[in-house]
Coordinates of C-alpha atoms and ligand atoms in Angstrom, one line a residue:
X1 CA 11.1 114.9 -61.6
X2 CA 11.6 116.9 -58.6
X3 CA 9.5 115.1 -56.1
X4 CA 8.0 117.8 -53.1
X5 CA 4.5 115.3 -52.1
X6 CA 6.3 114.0 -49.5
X7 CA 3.7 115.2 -47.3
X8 CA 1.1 113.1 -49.5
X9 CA 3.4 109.9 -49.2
X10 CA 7.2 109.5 -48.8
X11 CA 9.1 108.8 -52.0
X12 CA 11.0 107.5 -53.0
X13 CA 11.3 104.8 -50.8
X14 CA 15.0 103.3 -49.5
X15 CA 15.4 100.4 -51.8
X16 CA 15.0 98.1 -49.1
X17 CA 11.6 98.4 -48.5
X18 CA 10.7 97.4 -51.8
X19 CA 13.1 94.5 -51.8
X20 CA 11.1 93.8 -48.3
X21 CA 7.8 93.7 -50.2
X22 CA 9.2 91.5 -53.1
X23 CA 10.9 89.3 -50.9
X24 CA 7.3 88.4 -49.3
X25 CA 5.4 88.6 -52.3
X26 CA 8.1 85.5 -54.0
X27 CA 8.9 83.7 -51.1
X28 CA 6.1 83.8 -48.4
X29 CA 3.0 83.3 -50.0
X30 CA 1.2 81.7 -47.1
X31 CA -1.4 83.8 -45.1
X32 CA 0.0 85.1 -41.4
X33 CA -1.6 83.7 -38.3
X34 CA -4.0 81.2 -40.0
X35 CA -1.8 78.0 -40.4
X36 CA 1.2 75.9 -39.2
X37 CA 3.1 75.7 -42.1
X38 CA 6.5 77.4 -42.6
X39 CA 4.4 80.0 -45.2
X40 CA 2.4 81.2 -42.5
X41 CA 4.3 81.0 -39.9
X42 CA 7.6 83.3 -41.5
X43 CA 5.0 86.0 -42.5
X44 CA 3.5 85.9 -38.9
X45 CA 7.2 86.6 -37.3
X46 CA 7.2 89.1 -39.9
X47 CA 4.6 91.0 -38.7
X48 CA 5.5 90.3 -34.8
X49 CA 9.2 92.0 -36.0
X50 CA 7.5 95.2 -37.2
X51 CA 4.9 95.4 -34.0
X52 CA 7.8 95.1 -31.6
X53 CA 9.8 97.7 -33.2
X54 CA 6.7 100.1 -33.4
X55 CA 6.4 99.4 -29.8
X56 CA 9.7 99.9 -28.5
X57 CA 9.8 103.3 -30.7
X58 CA 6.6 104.4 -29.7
X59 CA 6.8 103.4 -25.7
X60 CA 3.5 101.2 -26.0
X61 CA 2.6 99.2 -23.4
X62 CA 3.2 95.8 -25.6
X63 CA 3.7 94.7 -28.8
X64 CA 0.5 93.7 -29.0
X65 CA -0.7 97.3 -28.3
X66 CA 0.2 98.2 -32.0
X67 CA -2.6 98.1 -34.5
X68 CA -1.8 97.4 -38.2
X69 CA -4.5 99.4 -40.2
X70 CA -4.5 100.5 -44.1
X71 CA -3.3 104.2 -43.0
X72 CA -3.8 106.9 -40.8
X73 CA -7.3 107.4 -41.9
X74 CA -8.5 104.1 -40.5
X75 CA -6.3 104.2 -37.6
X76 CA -7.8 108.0 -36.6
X77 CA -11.3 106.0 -37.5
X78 CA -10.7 103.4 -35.4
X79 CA -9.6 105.3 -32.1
X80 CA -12.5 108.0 -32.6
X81 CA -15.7 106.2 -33.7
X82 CA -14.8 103.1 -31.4
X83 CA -14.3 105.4 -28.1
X84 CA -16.7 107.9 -28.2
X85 CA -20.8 107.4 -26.9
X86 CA -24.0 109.3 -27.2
X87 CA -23.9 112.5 -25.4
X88 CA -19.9 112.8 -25.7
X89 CA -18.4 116.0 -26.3
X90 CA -14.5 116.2 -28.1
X91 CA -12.0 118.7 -28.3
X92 CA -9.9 119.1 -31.4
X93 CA -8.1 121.7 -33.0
X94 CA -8.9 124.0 -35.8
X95 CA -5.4 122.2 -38.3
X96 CA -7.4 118.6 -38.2
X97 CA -7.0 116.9 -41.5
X98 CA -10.7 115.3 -42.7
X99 CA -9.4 112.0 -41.2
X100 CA -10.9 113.5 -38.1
X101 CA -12.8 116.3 -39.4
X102 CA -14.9 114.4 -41.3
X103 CA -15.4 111.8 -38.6
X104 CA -16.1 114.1 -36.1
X105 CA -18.9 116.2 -38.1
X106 CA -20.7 113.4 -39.0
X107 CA -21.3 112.2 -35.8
X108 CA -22.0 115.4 -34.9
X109 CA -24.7 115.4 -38.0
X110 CA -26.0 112.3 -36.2
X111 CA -26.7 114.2 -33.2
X112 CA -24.3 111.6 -31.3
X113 CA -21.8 113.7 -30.2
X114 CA -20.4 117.5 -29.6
X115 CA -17.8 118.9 -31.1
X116 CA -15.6 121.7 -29.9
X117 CA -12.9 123.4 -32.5
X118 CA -10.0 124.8 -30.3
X119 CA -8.9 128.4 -31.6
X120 CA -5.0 129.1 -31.9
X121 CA -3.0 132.2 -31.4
X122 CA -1.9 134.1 -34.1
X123 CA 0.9 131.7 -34.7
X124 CA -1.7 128.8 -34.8
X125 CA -0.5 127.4 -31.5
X126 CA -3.4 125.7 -29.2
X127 CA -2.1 127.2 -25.8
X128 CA -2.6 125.2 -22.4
X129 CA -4.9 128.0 -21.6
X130 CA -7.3 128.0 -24.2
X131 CA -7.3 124.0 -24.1
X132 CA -8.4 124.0 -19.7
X133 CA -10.7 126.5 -20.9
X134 CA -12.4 124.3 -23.2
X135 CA -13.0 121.1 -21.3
X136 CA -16.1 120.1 -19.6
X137 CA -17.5 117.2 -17.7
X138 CA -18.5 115.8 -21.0
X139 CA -15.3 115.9 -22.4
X140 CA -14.9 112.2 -23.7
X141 CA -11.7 112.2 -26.0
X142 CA -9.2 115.4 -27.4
X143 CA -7.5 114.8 -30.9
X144 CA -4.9 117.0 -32.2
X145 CA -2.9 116.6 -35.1
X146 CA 0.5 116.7 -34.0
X147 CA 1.9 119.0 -37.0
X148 CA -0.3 120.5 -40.0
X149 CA -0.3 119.3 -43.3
X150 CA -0.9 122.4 -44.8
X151 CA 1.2 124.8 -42.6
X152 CA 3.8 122.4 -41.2
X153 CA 3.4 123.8 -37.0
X154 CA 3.7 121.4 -34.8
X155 CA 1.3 121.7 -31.5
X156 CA 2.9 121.7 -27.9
X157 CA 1.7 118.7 -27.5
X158 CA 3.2 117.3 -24.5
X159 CA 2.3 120.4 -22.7
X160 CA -1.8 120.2 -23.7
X161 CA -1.3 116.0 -22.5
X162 CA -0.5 118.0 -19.4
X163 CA -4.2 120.2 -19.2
X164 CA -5.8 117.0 -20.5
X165 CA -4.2 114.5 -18.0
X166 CA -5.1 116.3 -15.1
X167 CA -8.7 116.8 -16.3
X168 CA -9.6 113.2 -17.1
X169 CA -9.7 113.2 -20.8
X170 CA -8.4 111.1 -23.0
X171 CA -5.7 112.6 -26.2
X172 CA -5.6 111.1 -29.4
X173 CA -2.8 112.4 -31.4
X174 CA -2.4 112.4 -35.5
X175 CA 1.0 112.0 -35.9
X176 CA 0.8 111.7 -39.7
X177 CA 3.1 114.3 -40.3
X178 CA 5.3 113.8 -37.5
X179 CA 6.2 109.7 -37.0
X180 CA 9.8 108.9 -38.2
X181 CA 10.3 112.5 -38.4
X182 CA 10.0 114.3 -34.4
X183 CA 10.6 112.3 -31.6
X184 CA 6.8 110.4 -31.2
X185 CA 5.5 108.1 -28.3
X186 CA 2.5 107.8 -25.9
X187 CA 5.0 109.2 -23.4
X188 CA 6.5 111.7 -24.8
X189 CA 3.8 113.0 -25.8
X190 CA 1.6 111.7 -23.2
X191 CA -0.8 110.3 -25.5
X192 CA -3.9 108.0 -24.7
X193 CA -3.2 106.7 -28.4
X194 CA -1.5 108.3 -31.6
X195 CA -2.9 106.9 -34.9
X196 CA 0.3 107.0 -38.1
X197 CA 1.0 106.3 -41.6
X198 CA 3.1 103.9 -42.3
X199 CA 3.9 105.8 -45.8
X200 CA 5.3 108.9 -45.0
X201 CA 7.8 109.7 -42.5
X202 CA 8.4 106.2 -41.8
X203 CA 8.7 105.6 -45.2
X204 CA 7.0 102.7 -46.2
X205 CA 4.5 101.7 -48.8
X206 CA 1.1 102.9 -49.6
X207 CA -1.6 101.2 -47.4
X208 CA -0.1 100.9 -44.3
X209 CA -0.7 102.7 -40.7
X210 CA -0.7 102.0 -37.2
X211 CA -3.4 103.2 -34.2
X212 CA -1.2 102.6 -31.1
X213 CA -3.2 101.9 -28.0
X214 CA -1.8 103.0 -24.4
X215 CA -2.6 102.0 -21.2
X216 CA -6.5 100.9 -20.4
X217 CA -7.8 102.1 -24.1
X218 CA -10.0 99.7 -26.0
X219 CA -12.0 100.9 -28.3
X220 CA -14.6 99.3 -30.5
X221 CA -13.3 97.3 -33.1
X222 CA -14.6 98.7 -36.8
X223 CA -14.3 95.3 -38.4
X224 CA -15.0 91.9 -37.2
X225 CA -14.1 88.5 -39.1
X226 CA -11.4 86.2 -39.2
X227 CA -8.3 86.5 -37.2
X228 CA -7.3 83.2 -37.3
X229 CA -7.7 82.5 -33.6
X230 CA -10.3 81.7 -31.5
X231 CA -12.4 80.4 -34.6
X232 CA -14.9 78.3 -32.2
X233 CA -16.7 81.8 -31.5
X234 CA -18.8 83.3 -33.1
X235 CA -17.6 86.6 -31.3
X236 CA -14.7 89.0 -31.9
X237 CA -12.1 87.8 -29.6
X238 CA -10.8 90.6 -26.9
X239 CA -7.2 89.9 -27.4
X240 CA -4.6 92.3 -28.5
X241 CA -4.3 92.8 -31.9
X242 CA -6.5 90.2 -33.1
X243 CA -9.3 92.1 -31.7
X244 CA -9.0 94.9 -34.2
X245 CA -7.3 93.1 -37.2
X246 CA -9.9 91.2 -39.0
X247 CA -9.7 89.5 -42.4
X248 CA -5.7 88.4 -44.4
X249 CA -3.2 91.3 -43.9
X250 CA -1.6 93.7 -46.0
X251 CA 1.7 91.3 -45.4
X252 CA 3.9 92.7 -48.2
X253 CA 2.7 96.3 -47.1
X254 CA 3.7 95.4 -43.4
X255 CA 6.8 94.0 -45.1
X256 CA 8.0 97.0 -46.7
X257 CA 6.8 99.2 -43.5
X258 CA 8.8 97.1 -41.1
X259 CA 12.1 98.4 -43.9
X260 CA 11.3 101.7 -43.7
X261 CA 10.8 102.2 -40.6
X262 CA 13.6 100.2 -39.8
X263 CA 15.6 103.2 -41.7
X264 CA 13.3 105.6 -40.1
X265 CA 14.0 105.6 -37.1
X266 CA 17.6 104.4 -36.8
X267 CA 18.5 107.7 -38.7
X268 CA 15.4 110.0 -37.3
X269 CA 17.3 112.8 -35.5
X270 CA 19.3 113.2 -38.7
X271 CA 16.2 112.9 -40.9
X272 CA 14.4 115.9 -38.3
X273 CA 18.3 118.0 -38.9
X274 CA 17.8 117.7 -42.5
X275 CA 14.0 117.6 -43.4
X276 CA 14.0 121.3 -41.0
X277 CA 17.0 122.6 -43.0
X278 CA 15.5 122.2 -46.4
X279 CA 12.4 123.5 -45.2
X280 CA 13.9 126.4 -43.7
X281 CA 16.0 127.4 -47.2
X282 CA 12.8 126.4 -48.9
X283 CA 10.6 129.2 -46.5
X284 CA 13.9 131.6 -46.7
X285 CA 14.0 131.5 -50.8
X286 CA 10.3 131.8 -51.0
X287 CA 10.1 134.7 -48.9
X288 CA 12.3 137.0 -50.8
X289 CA 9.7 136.3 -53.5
X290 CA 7.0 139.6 -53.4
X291 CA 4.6 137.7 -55.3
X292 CA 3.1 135.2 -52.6
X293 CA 2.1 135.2 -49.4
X294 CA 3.9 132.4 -47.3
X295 CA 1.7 129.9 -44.6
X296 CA 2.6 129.0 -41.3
X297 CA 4.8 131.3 -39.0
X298 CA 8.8 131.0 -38.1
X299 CA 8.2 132.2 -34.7
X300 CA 7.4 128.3 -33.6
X301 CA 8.2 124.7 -34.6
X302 CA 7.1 123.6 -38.2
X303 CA 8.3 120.6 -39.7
X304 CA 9.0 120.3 -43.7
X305 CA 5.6 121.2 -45.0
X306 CA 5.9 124.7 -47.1
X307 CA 2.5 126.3 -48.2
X308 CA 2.6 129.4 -50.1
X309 CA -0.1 131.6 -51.8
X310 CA 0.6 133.7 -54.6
X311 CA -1.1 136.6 -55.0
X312 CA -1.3 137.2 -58.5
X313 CA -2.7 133.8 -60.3
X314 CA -4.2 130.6 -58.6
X315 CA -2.4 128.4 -56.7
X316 CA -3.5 125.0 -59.0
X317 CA -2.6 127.4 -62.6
X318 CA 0.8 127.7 -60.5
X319 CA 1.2 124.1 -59.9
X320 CA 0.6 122.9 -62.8
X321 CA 2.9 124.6 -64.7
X322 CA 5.6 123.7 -62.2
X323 CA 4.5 120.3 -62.7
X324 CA 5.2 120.4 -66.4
X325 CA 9.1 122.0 -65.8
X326 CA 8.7 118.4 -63.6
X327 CA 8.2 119.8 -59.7
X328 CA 5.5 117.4 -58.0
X329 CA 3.6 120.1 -55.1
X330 CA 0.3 119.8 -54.3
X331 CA -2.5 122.7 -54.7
X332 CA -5.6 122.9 -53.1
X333 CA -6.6 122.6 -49.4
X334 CA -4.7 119.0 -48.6
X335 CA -8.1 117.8 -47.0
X336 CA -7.8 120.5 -44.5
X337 CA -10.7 122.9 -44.9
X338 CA -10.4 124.2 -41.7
X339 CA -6.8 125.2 -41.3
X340 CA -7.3 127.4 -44.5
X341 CA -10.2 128.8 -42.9
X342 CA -8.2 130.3 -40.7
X343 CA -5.0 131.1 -42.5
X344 CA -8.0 132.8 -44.9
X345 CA -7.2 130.7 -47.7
X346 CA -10.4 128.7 -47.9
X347 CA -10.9 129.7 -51.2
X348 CA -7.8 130.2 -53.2
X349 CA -5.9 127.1 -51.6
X350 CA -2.3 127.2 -51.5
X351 CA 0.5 125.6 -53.3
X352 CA 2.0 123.1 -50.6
X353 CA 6.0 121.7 -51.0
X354 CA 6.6 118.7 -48.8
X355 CA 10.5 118.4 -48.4
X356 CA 11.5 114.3 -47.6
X357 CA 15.2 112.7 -46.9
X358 CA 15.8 112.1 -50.9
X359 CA 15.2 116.0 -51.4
X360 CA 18.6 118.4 -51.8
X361 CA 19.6 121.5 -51.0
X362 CA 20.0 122.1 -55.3
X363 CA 16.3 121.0 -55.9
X364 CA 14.9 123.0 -53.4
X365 CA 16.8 126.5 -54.9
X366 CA 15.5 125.3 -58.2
X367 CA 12.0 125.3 -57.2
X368 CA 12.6 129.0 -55.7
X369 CA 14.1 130.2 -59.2
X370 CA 11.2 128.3 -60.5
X371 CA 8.8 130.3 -58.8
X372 CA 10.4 133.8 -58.8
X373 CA 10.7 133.8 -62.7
X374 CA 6.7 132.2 -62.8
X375 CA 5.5 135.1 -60.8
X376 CA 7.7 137.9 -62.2
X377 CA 5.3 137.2 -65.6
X378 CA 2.3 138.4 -63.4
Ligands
PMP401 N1 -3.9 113.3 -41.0 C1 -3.0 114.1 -41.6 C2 -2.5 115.3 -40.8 C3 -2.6 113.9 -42.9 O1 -1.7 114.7 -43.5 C4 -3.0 112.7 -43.5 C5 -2.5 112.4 -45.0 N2 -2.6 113.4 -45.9 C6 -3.9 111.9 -42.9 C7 -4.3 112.2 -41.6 C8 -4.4 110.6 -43.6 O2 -3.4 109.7 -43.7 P1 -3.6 108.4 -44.7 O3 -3.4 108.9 -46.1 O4 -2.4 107.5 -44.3 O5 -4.9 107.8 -44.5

């Protein structure tokens, strides 16, 4: 198997992290936070290891400032339905994954809020420009996904912070294709708070994510139960994190997360130096093949996601039989409607290769031969 999903979820995994997870699953049985035993307590530090390394990676304000949630679905959940009021309007960009979409539209459906999509250039950049253009007094919160999942472009973030900063308004950044990969924190990207996976670029196990919260952002908690603390009240307590992580936690998850990212990030600038030069000989191969039309655009930054169209069959009828000479890609829009709107792919989808740190320089050639003699049949 030629694994290329590593946009879906990282794999495989460094060994450690599932060493990590086994380790906590035969060892540390007892519940985190909840009692005094040594159980308990070992699983706690465990969890208080992989918050401060979060927050030292991602410049948050404390430890304590780093949410553990089931994935970057909850964590975008989290930061957008617990900020936002009646009345609000919110900026996002047209390459939002349905972890925001989704979020955003049905509020919108509710008649709670407004929602502005941000047009891009021709390269699908959001400029600085367009962005100051866009906000108004009832601007309430901006989200942008830091790089698309379907076309790989990263967004000038840190220079939109900049518009958004000066106006008042609040940035929430997706960084699920990004974290463990580009550089990521709330200050270099001067982000209000940057929901993650833990599963991809960070490369731990499925289930796990992070909403980081900067400076003077609280928003409503999702879930309320047990933390463990404070059990007298009957109210949520306001503390950081307990305030936002209700009920037993995904311990051998956070585990295996606090591995990964261990590895992550100790090796990132060499994991961005490789993960770009696959990409680029996968994008390079792919274009000297007539028979598809190739997303994205090499005129600005992309990370290692690699969409292509071919013109002659259907995307999935392509997949598929690359899946059966044993390539993993994904076809279809990635739960990304909107991005394909605009690259006009809404309806055919695209074939998407996600390049990780276990790929090679050999398997990504093979998936261009693959391809080229698939096509040449058309
Ligand atoms: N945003 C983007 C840009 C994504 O690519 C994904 C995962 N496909 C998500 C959000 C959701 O992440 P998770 O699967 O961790 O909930």
């Amino acid at each position: 198997m030629i694994y290329l999903d590593n946009a879906a979820t990282s794999w495989p995994k460094p060994p450690m992290v599932a060493r990590a997870m086994m380790g906590t699953l035969l060892k540390l049985g007892g519940n985190p936070g909840r009692s005094g035993h040594k159980l308990s307590l070992c699983g706690g530090r465990i969890m208080e290891r992989c918050r401060e390394l979060l927050a030292a990676h991602l410049d948050a304000p404390s430890a304590d400032n780093v949410i553990f949630t089931s994935g970057c679905t909850e964590a975008l959940n989290l930061a957008i339905r617990g900020s936002l009021y009646k009345g609000d309007e919110v900026l996002c960009s047209h390459a939002e994954h349905n972890a925001v979409m989704r979020v955003l539209k049905s509020l919108e459906a509710e008649g709670s809020i407004t929602v502005k999509v941000l047009r891009p250039d021709g390269n699908g950049i959001i400029s600085p420009e367009i962005l100051s253009a866009a906000v108004s007094p009832r601007t309430a919160l901006c989200v942008l996904c830091h790089a698309s999942n379907v076309t790989g472009v990263v967004q000038p973030v840190e220079k939109l912070s900049a518009v958004l900063k000066k106006r008042g308004v609040p940035l929430l950044v997706d960084a699920a294709q990004t974290a463990g990969i580009l550089p990521v924190s709330l200050k270099r990207l001067g982000a209000d708070m940057i929901a993650l996976p833990g599963h991809k670029g960070l490369l731990g196990p499925h289930g796990t994510g992070v909403l980081v919260l900067g400076p003077g952002m609280a928003p409503r908690p999702l879930t309320m139960g047990g933390t463990g603390s404070l059990s007298e009240s009957m109210l949520q307590p306001s503390s950081l994190p307990d305030r936002y992580e209700s009920g037993t936690p995904n311990l051998p998850g956070i585990a295996g997360l606090l591995a990964g990212a261990r590895f992550a990030l100790s090796h990132r600038q060499e994991i961005e130096e490789y993960e770009g030069q696959l990409a680029r000989r996968l994008r390079d191969g792919l274009r000297s093949i007539r028979q598809l039309r190739l997303l994205g655009s090499d005129a600005v930054p992309m990370v290692g996601v690699v969409s292509f169209v071919p013109t002659l069959c259907d995307p999935g009828e392509l997949c598929d039989r690359l899946a059966r000479e044993g390539f993993a890609l994904r076809a279809g829009l990635h739960c990304a409607p909107s991005v394909h709107q605009w690259q006009g792919t809404l309806e055919s989808g695209a074939c998407r290769a996600s390049v990780g740190i276990y790929n090679t320089e050999d398997e990504v050639d093979r998936l261009v031969d693959a391809v080229r003699r698939m096509l040449s049949g058309y």
